[in-house]
Coordinates of C-alpha atoms (C1' of nucleotides) in Angstrom, one line a residue:
Chain A
M1 CA 5.9 -23.3 16.0
P2 CA 8.7 -22.9 13.4
Y3 CA 8.0 -23.0 9.7
E4 CA 7.7 -26.1 7.5
K5 CA 9.5 -26.3 4.2
L6 CA 6.8 -27.4 1.7
E7 CA 7.7 -30.1 -0.8
I8 CA 6.8 -28.0 -3.8
S9 CA 9.2 -28.3 -6.6
T10 CA 10.0 -24.8 -7.8
P11 CA 13.3 -22.9 -8.2
K12 CA 12.6 -21.1 -4.9
P13 CA 11.4 -22.8 -1.6
V14 CA 8.1 -22.2 0.0
L15 CA 8.1 -21.9 3.8
S16 CA 4.8 -22.3 5.6
W17 CA 3.8 -21.4 9.2
A18 CA 0.4 -23.1 8.7
N19 CA -0.3 -26.4 10.5
H20 CA -2.7 -27.5 7.8
S21 CA -1.6 -28.8 4.4
L22 CA -2.5 -26.7 1.4
G23 CA -5.3 -27.7 -1.0
A24 CA -4.4 -28.5 -4.7
D25 CA -5.4 -24.9 -5.8
E26 CA -3.4 -23.4 -3.0
T27 CA -0.3 -25.5 -3.8
K28 CA -0.5 -24.5 -7.4
M29 CA -0.8 -20.8 -6.5
A30 CA 2.2 -21.1 -4.1
K31 CA 4.2 -22.8 -6.9
N32 CA 3.2 -20.2 -9.5
V33 CA 4.5 -17.4 -7.4
A34 CA 7.7 -19.2 -6.3
S35 CA 8.6 -19.9 -9.9
L36 CA 8.7 -16.2 -10.9
P37 CA 12.4 -15.5 -11.8
F38 CA 12.6 -12.3 -9.8
V39 CA 11.3 -13.8 -6.5
F40 CA 13.9 -13.4 -3.7
K41 CA 15.2 -16.3 -1.7
H42 CA 11.8 -17.9 -0.7
V43 CA 8.1 -17.4 -0.3
A44 CA 6.7 -17.3 3.2
L45 CA 3.2 -18.4 4.0
M46 CA 1.5 -17.2 7.2
P47 CA -0.6 -19.6 9.4
D48 CA -3.9 -18.1 8.1
V49 CA -3.0 -18.7 4.4
H50 CA -5.8 -19.3 2.0
L51 CA -6.6 -18.9 -1.7
G52 CA -6.5 -15.4 -3.2
K53 CA -6.2 -13.9 -6.7
G54 CA -2.8 -14.4 -8.3
A55 CA -1.1 -14.9 -4.9
L56 CA -2.3 -16.5 -1.6
V57 CA -3.9 -14.4 1.0
G58 CA -1.5 -14.7 4.0
S59 CA 1.7 -14.8 1.9
V60 CA 4.9 -12.7 1.9
V61 CA 6.5 -12.3 -1.4
A62 CA 9.9 -10.5 -1.6
T63 CA 11.0 -9.6 -5.1
K64 CA 14.2 -8.1 -6.7
E65 CA 13.8 -5.4 -9.3
A66 CA 10.1 -6.2 -10.1
I67 CA 6.7 -6.2 -8.6
V68 CA 3.4 -8.0 -9.2
P69 CA 0.5 -5.6 -8.8
A70 CA -2.2 -8.3 -8.6
A71 CA -0.2 -9.9 -5.7
V72 CA -0.7 -6.7 -3.7
G73 CA -4.4 -6.8 -4.7
V74 CA -7.1 -4.3 -5.1
D75 CA -7.7 -3.2 -1.5
V76 CA -4.4 -1.3 -1.4
G77 CA -3.3 -0.4 2.2
C78 CA -6.1 -2.4 3.8
G79 CA -5.3 -2.9 7.5
M80 CA -6.1 -2.4 11.1
C81 CA -6.0 0.5 13.6
A82 CA -6.4 0.1 17.4
I83 CA -6.1 2.3 20.5
K84 CA -5.9 1.4 24.2
T85 CA -8.2 3.9 26.0
P86 CA -8.0 4.9 29.7
F87 CA -11.5 3.5 30.3
T88 CA -12.3 0.2 32.0
A89 CA -15.0 -2.4 31.2
S90 CA -17.4 -1.5 34.1
Q91 CA -17.8 2.0 32.6
L92 CA -19.5 0.5 29.5
E93 CA -22.3 -1.1 31.5
G94 CA -25.7 -0.3 30.0
K95 CA -24.2 1.9 27.3
L96 CA -23.3 -0.6 24.5
K97 CA -26.5 -0.1 22.4
Q98 CA -26.2 3.7 22.4
I99 CA -22.5 3.6 21.7
R100 CA -23.1 1.3 18.7
L101 CA -25.8 3.6 17.4
D102 CA -23.6 6.7 17.8
I103 CA -20.7 4.9 16.0
E104 CA -23.0 4.2 13.1
A105 CA -24.1 7.9 13.1
A106 CA -20.5 9.2 13.2
I107 CA -18.9 6.9 10.6
P108 CA -20.4 6.0 7.3
V109 CA -20.4 2.2 6.7
G110 CA -21.1 -0.1 3.8
F111 CA -21.8 1.9 0.6
H112 CA -22.3 5.1 2.5
E113 CA -19.9 8.0 2.4
N114 CA -19.5 11.4 4.3
K115 CA -21.9 14.1 3.2
E116 CA -19.4 16.8 4.0
T117 CA -15.7 16.9 4.0
D118 CA -14.4 18.3 7.3
K119 CA -11.2 20.3 7.9
T120 CA -9.1 17.4 9.1
V121 CA -9.8 15.6 5.8
L122 CA -9.3 18.7 3.7
N123 CA -5.9 19.4 5.2
W124 CA -4.5 16.0 4.3
Q125 CA -1.3 16.6 2.4
G126 CA -2.2 13.7 -0.1
W127 CA -4.7 15.9 -1.9
R128 CA -1.8 18.1 -3.2
E129 CA -0.5 15.0 -5.0
F130 CA -3.8 13.9 -6.4
K131 CA -3.1 15.6 -9.7
D132 CA 0.0 13.5 -10.0
L133 CA -1.8 10.2 -9.8
H134 CA -1.8 8.1 -13.0
S135 CA -4.4 6.3 -15.1
G136 CA -6.9 9.2 -15.2
V137 CA -8.4 9.0 -11.8
Q138 CA -8.7 12.8 -11.4
R139 CA -12.5 12.7 -11.9
L140 CA -12.6 10.6 -8.7
E141 CA -11.2 13.3 -6.4
T142 CA -14.5 14.4 -4.9
K143 CA -15.5 10.8 -4.2
A144 CA -12.1 10.1 -2.7
M145 CA -12.6 13.1 -0.4
K146 CA -16.1 12.0 0.7
Q147 CA -14.9 8.4 1.3
M148 CA -12.0 9.5 3.5
G149 CA -13.2 8.6 6.9
S150 CA -15.7 5.9 5.8
L151 CA -15.5 2.2 6.6
G152 CA -16.5 0.3 3.4
G153 CA -18.1 -3.2 3.4
G154 CA -17.1 -6.9 3.3
N155 CA -15.2 -7.8 6.4
H156 CA -14.4 -4.2 7.3
F157 CA -15.6 -3.4 10.9
L158 CA -15.3 -1.3 14.0
E159 CA -15.2 -2.8 17.5
V160 CA -15.2 -1.8 21.1
C161 CA -13.1 -4.4 22.9
V162 CA -12.1 -5.3 26.5
D163 CA -8.7 -6.9 27.3
A164 CA -7.8 -9.4 30.0
E165 CA -7.1 -6.5 32.5
E166 CA -10.6 -5.1 31.8
Q167 CA -9.1 -2.1 29.8
V168 CA -11.2 -0.8 26.9
W169 CA -9.8 -0.8 23.4
L170 CA -11.1 0.6 20.1
M171 CA -10.3 -1.3 16.9
L172 CA -11.2 -1.0 13.2
H173 CA -10.5 -2.6 9.9
S174 CA -10.6 -0.7 6.6
G175 CA -8.6 0.2 3.5
S176 CA -8.3 2.7 0.6
R177 CA -12.0 2.5 -0.5
N178 CA -12.9 3.1 -4.2
I179 CA -9.9 5.2 -5.1
G180 CA -7.3 2.5 -4.1
N181 CA -9.4 -0.1 -5.9
M182 CA -9.5 1.9 -9.1
L183 CA -5.8 2.7 -9.1
A184 CA -4.9 -1.0 -8.4
Q185 CA -7.2 -2.2 -11.2
N186 CA -5.8 0.2 -13.7
H187 CA -2.2 -0.8 -13.0
I188 CA -3.1 -4.5 -12.9
G189 CA -4.6 -4.0 -16.4
S190 CA -1.6 -2.2 -17.6
A191 CA 0.8 -5.0 -16.3
K192 CA -1.4 -7.5 -18.2
E193 CA -1.1 -5.4 -21.4
L194 CA 2.6 -5.3 -21.1
A195 CA 2.8 -9.0 -20.6
K196 CA 0.8 -9.6 -23.7
L197 CA 3.0 -7.2 -25.8
A198 CA 6.2 -8.8 -24.5
D199 CA 4.7 -12.3 -25.0
N200 CA 5.8 -13.1 -21.4
R201 CA 5.2 -16.7 -20.4
L202 CA 3.4 -16.6 -17.1
P203 CA 2.1 -19.4 -14.9
D204 CA -1.0 -17.3 -14.2
P205 CA -2.1 -14.1 -16.1
D206 CA -2.6 -12.5 -12.7
L207 CA 1.1 -12.7 -12.1
A208 CA 1.9 -10.0 -14.7
Y209 CA 4.6 -7.8 -13.3
F210 CA 6.4 -4.4 -13.7
I211 CA 10.2 -4.2 -14.0
A212 CA 12.0 -1.6 -11.9
G213 CA 13.4 1.3 -13.9
T214 CA 10.4 1.3 -16.4
P215 CA 7.9 4.2 -16.4
E216 CA 5.1 1.7 -15.7
F217 CA 6.9 0.5 -12.5
A218 CA 7.4 4.1 -11.4
A219 CA 3.8 5.0 -12.0
Y220 CA 2.5 2.0 -10.1
W221 CA 4.9 2.5 -7.2
H222 CA 3.9 6.1 -6.9
D223 CA 0.1 5.4 -6.9
L224 CA 0.6 2.4 -4.6
Q225 CA 2.4 4.5 -2.0
W226 CA -0.2 7.2 -2.3
A227 CA -3.1 4.7 -1.8
Q228 CA -1.4 3.2 1.2
G229 CA -1.1 6.7 2.7
Y230 CA -4.8 7.3 1.9
A231 CA -5.8 4.0 3.7
R232 CA -3.7 4.8 6.8
F233 CA -5.1 8.3 7.1
N234 CA -8.7 6.9 6.5
R235 CA -8.2 4.7 9.5
D236 CA -6.8 7.7 11.6
V237 CA -9.8 9.8 10.7
M238 CA -12.3 7.1 11.6
M239 CA -10.4 6.3 14.9
A240 CA -10.5 10.0 15.9
R241 CA -14.3 10.1 15.4
F242 CA -14.7 6.7 17.1
K243 CA -12.7 7.9 20.1
R244 CA -15.0 11.0 20.4
V245 CA -18.1 8.9 20.4
V246 CA -16.7 6.8 23.3
E247 CA -15.5 9.9 25.2
K248 CA -19.0 11.4 24.9
H249 CA -20.4 8.3 26.7
L250 CA -17.6 7.6 29.2
A251 CA -15.8 10.9 29.9
G252 CA -18.6 13.5 29.5
G253 CA -17.1 14.5 26.2
K254 CA -13.7 15.4 27.6
P255 CA -10.8 14.4 25.3
T256 CA -8.6 11.6 26.6
K257 CA -5.1 10.4 25.7
A258 CA -4.7 6.9 24.2
L259 CA -2.4 4.7 26.2
L260 CA -1.2 2.9 23.0
S261 CA -2.0 3.5 19.3
V262 CA -1.3 1.0 16.4
N263 CA -2.1 1.5 12.7
C264 CA -0.8 -1.3 10.4
H265 CA -1.3 -2.3 6.8
H266 CA -1.9 -6.0 5.9
N267 CA -2.2 -5.6 2.1
Y268 CA 0.7 -3.6 0.7
A269 CA 4.2 -3.4 -0.6
E270 CA 7.3 -1.7 0.8
K271 CA 11.0 -1.4 0.0
E272 CA 12.8 -3.2 2.8
L273 CA 16.2 -4.7 3.7
H274 CA 16.3 -8.5 4.1
F275 CA 19.3 -10.8 4.3
G276 CA 21.4 -7.8 3.5
E277 CA 19.7 -6.9 0.3
E278 CA 17.1 -4.3 -0.7
V279 CA 13.9 -6.0 -1.9
Y280 CA 10.3 -5.1 -2.6
V281 CA 8.2 -6.9 0.0
T282 CA 4.6 -7.6 -0.8
R283 CA 2.5 -8.6 2.2
K284 CA -0.9 -9.9 1.0
G285 CA -2.8 -10.5 4.1
A286 CA 0.3 -10.3 6.3
V287 CA 1.6 -7.8 8.9
R288 CA 5.1 -6.4 9.3
A289 CA 6.6 -7.8 12.6
R290 CA 10.1 -6.4 13.1
S291 CA 11.1 -6.4 16.7
E292 CA 9.9 -2.8 17.2
D293 CA 6.6 -3.3 15.3
Y294 CA 3.2 -3.5 17.0
G295 CA 0.6 -5.4 14.9
I296 CA -3.1 -6.2 15.2
I297 CA -4.4 -9.7 14.5
P298 CA -8.3 -9.8 14.6
G299 CA -10.4 -12.9 15.0
S300 CA -13.9 -13.2 13.6
M301 CA -16.9 -11.3 15.0
G302 CA -17.4 -13.7 17.9
A303 CA -13.7 -14.5 18.5
K304 CA -10.8 -12.9 20.3
S305 CA -8.3 -10.5 18.7
F306 CA -4.6 -9.9 19.5
I307 CA -2.4 -6.9 19.8
V308 CA 1.1 -8.2 19.1
K309 CA 4.7 -7.2 19.0
G310 CA 7.0 -8.6 16.4
K311 CA 10.0 -10.8 17.0
G312 CA 11.9 -9.8 13.8
N313 CA 11.9 -13.4 12.5
A314 CA 14.2 -13.2 9.4
E315 CA 12.8 -16.2 7.5
S316 CA 9.3 -14.7 7.6
Y317 CA 10.7 -11.5 6.2
C318 CA 9.7 -10.1 9.6
S319 CA 6.0 -10.8 9.2
C320 CA 3.0 -12.4 10.9
S321 CA -0.6 -13.3 10.0
H322 CA -3.4 -10.7 9.5
G323 CA -6.2 -12.7 11.0
A324 CA -7.7 -16.1 11.4
G325 CA -8.3 -16.8 7.7
R326 CA -11.5 -18.2 6.2
T327 CA -12.1 -22.0 6.2
M328 CA -15.0 -21.7 3.7
S329 CA -16.2 -19.3 1.1
R330 CA -18.8 -16.6 1.8
N331 CA -21.4 -18.5 -0.3
K332 CA -20.7 -21.8 1.4
A333 CA -21.1 -20.2 4.9
K334 CA -24.4 -18.7 3.9
L335 CA -25.7 -22.1 2.8
Q336 CA -24.2 -24.1 5.7
F337 CA -25.3 -21.9 8.6
S338 CA -28.6 -20.4 9.9
L339 CA -29.4 -17.2 11.7
D340 CA -29.7 -19.2 14.9
D341 CA -26.1 -20.4 14.5
L342 CA -25.0 -16.7 14.1
I343 CA -27.0 -15.6 17.2
Q344 CA -25.4 -18.4 19.2
Q345 CA -21.8 -17.8 18.0
T346 CA -22.0 -14.0 18.6
D347 CA -23.6 -14.3 22.0
G348 CA -22.6 -11.4 24.3
V349 CA -21.6 -9.1 21.4
E350 CA -23.7 -6.0 20.6
C351 CA -23.8 -6.4 16.8
R352 CA -25.9 -7.1 13.7
K353 CA -27.3 -10.6 13.7
D354 CA -29.1 -10.7 10.4
A355 CA -28.8 -12.6 7.1
G356 CA -26.6 -9.8 5.7
V357 CA -23.6 -10.7 7.9
L358 CA -24.2 -14.5 7.9
D359 CA -21.0 -15.0 5.8
E360 CA -19.0 -13.4 8.6
I361 CA -20.1 -16.1 11.1
P362 CA -17.2 -17.2 13.4
A363 CA -17.4 -20.9 12.3
A364 CA -16.5 -19.8 8.7
Y365 CA -13.1 -18.9 10.0
K366 CA -10.1 -20.8 11.3
S367 CA -9.5 -20.9 15.1
I368 CA -7.6 -17.7 15.9
E369 CA -6.1 -19.5 19.0
Q370 CA -4.5 -22.1 16.6
V371 CA -3.3 -19.4 14.2
M372 CA -1.6 -17.6 17.2
A373 CA 0.0 -20.9 18.4
N374 CA 1.5 -21.4 14.9
Q375 CA 3.2 -18.1 14.9
S376 CA 4.7 -18.0 18.4
D377 CA 8.2 -17.5 16.8
L378 CA 6.9 -14.5 14.8
V379 CA 5.1 -12.4 17.5
E380 CA 4.5 -12.1 21.2
V381 CA 1.0 -11.2 22.5
V382 CA 0.8 -7.8 24.1
A383 CA -3.0 -7.8 24.7
T384 CA -5.9 -10.2 24.2
L385 CA -9.1 -8.5 23.2
K386 CA -12.7 -9.6 23.3
Q387 CA -15.3 -7.5 21.4
V388 CA -18.4 -6.2 23.2
V389 CA -19.6 -4.0 20.3
C390 CA -19.1 -4.8 16.6
V391 CA -20.2 -2.6 13.7
K392 CA -20.0 -4.3 10.3
G393 CA -19.8 -2.5 7.0
Chain B
dA1 C1' -12.4 -5.4 -1.7
dT2 C1' -15.5 -2.3 -5.2
dG3 C1' -21.0 4.1 -6.5
dT4 C1' -22.0 -4.8 -5.1
dC5 C1' -24.3 -7.0 -11.9
dC6 C1' -23.9 -2.8 -18.2

DNA sequence: ATGTCC
C-alpha cells in the first residue's frame, strides 16, 4: 500500500502509511512537528503510528541544521537483535521450560542488573569515552557497566522463535537502559532551558530543539551517538549469552555459527543523505529500510514477527514500522482484559501469564498482519517468525 | 523507557 497524504494544513506535508485515520491528539502532534521551520520536505508516518511524547511513535522526522531531543525520546538506541540459528524446531521438543529458566538465569531482566562485569563488557571501547560524556553522568559509570548485558522492563523481551521452514531464531528487544535515559533527559531539559531563554514560540514545549553549530547541539549529538552504541552493544552481549544457553541445550555446548544476524535501532537519529541533501533523520519507533538493510518487526507476545529487507523507498526516508503499535494504553488493557484472556491469547507460548504482563496482551496491539500489508512498498519479508518461548522484562 | 512514586 502506498502512502496517503494527510489533509493537515501545515507548511510541510504529512505522509501516512497507516490505514486508520489519526485521532485528534495524534493529528495535533503530527501538525506540531510538521510546522517546525527546520523540518525537511515532509514528515513520514509508519503504519503502526500512535501517540508519543513530543512526536508520534512510528514517525520519521528529517531535519536540516537542527534536532529535537524529545523526538528521539528517552530510550535512546532502543531496538531489536535477531539471529537465525542452525537448529530446527524438532530439536526444541520438551526443552522449552528449561531453556526459558536458563535464559532468565543468564540475562538479568526487569530491574535486575549483572552482579559482575565480564571481560567482553569491560573491553568495550565506549568506556574510554565515558569521561567525555556531558551533563555530569560520570557517577553512573559503574551502573552503566553492570547494566550492559541486561534487558530492562516494559515491552523489552527475549524470544525463541521458529520460522515457516521450521528454523530456530533468537530475538530480543532492548535499549540503552538507565544511562541512555539519563543522558536523554539531561539534554531534553537543556533544550527546554534554551527555548525559554530565547523565548522560542513552540507548538509544544517538548519540541524544544538544538541548532547545528552550537555547543549544546554538539554535546547532545556526541552523547546520543554514544548511547546508541551502548544500546547496540548491550543487545550484542545479551544475544551472545542467549545463544550459549540455546547451544547448551541443542548442541551439547558446542559453539555454532549464526546463519544471519540483524541488530537494528528503532529509536534514534542519524545523519543521512535524502533527496540529494544531508539531513538529520530521527526515527521514533521506525526502522531504517534502505535496499541493503535488514530489519526486525516484532508482533506482540502471542503474534508473529517479521525479519524484513528494505526496499529503499525514498518518500519514507528509507524506513519501515518498528512493530504492531498499541491500540490501547497499558492502563486500559489492564482494565479491559482478564488473566483468562491472556492465557488464551498466548496459547502455545512458554511465557509468563500473570497480572504483571497483562498490559502486553496481544489484543492491546494492532494486527501485525495489517501493519505488514500497509508497508509492502517499504519492505519485503525475509522470514516469518512465531515465538515458542518469551521472556518478558 | 527509567535504581518504577521524594
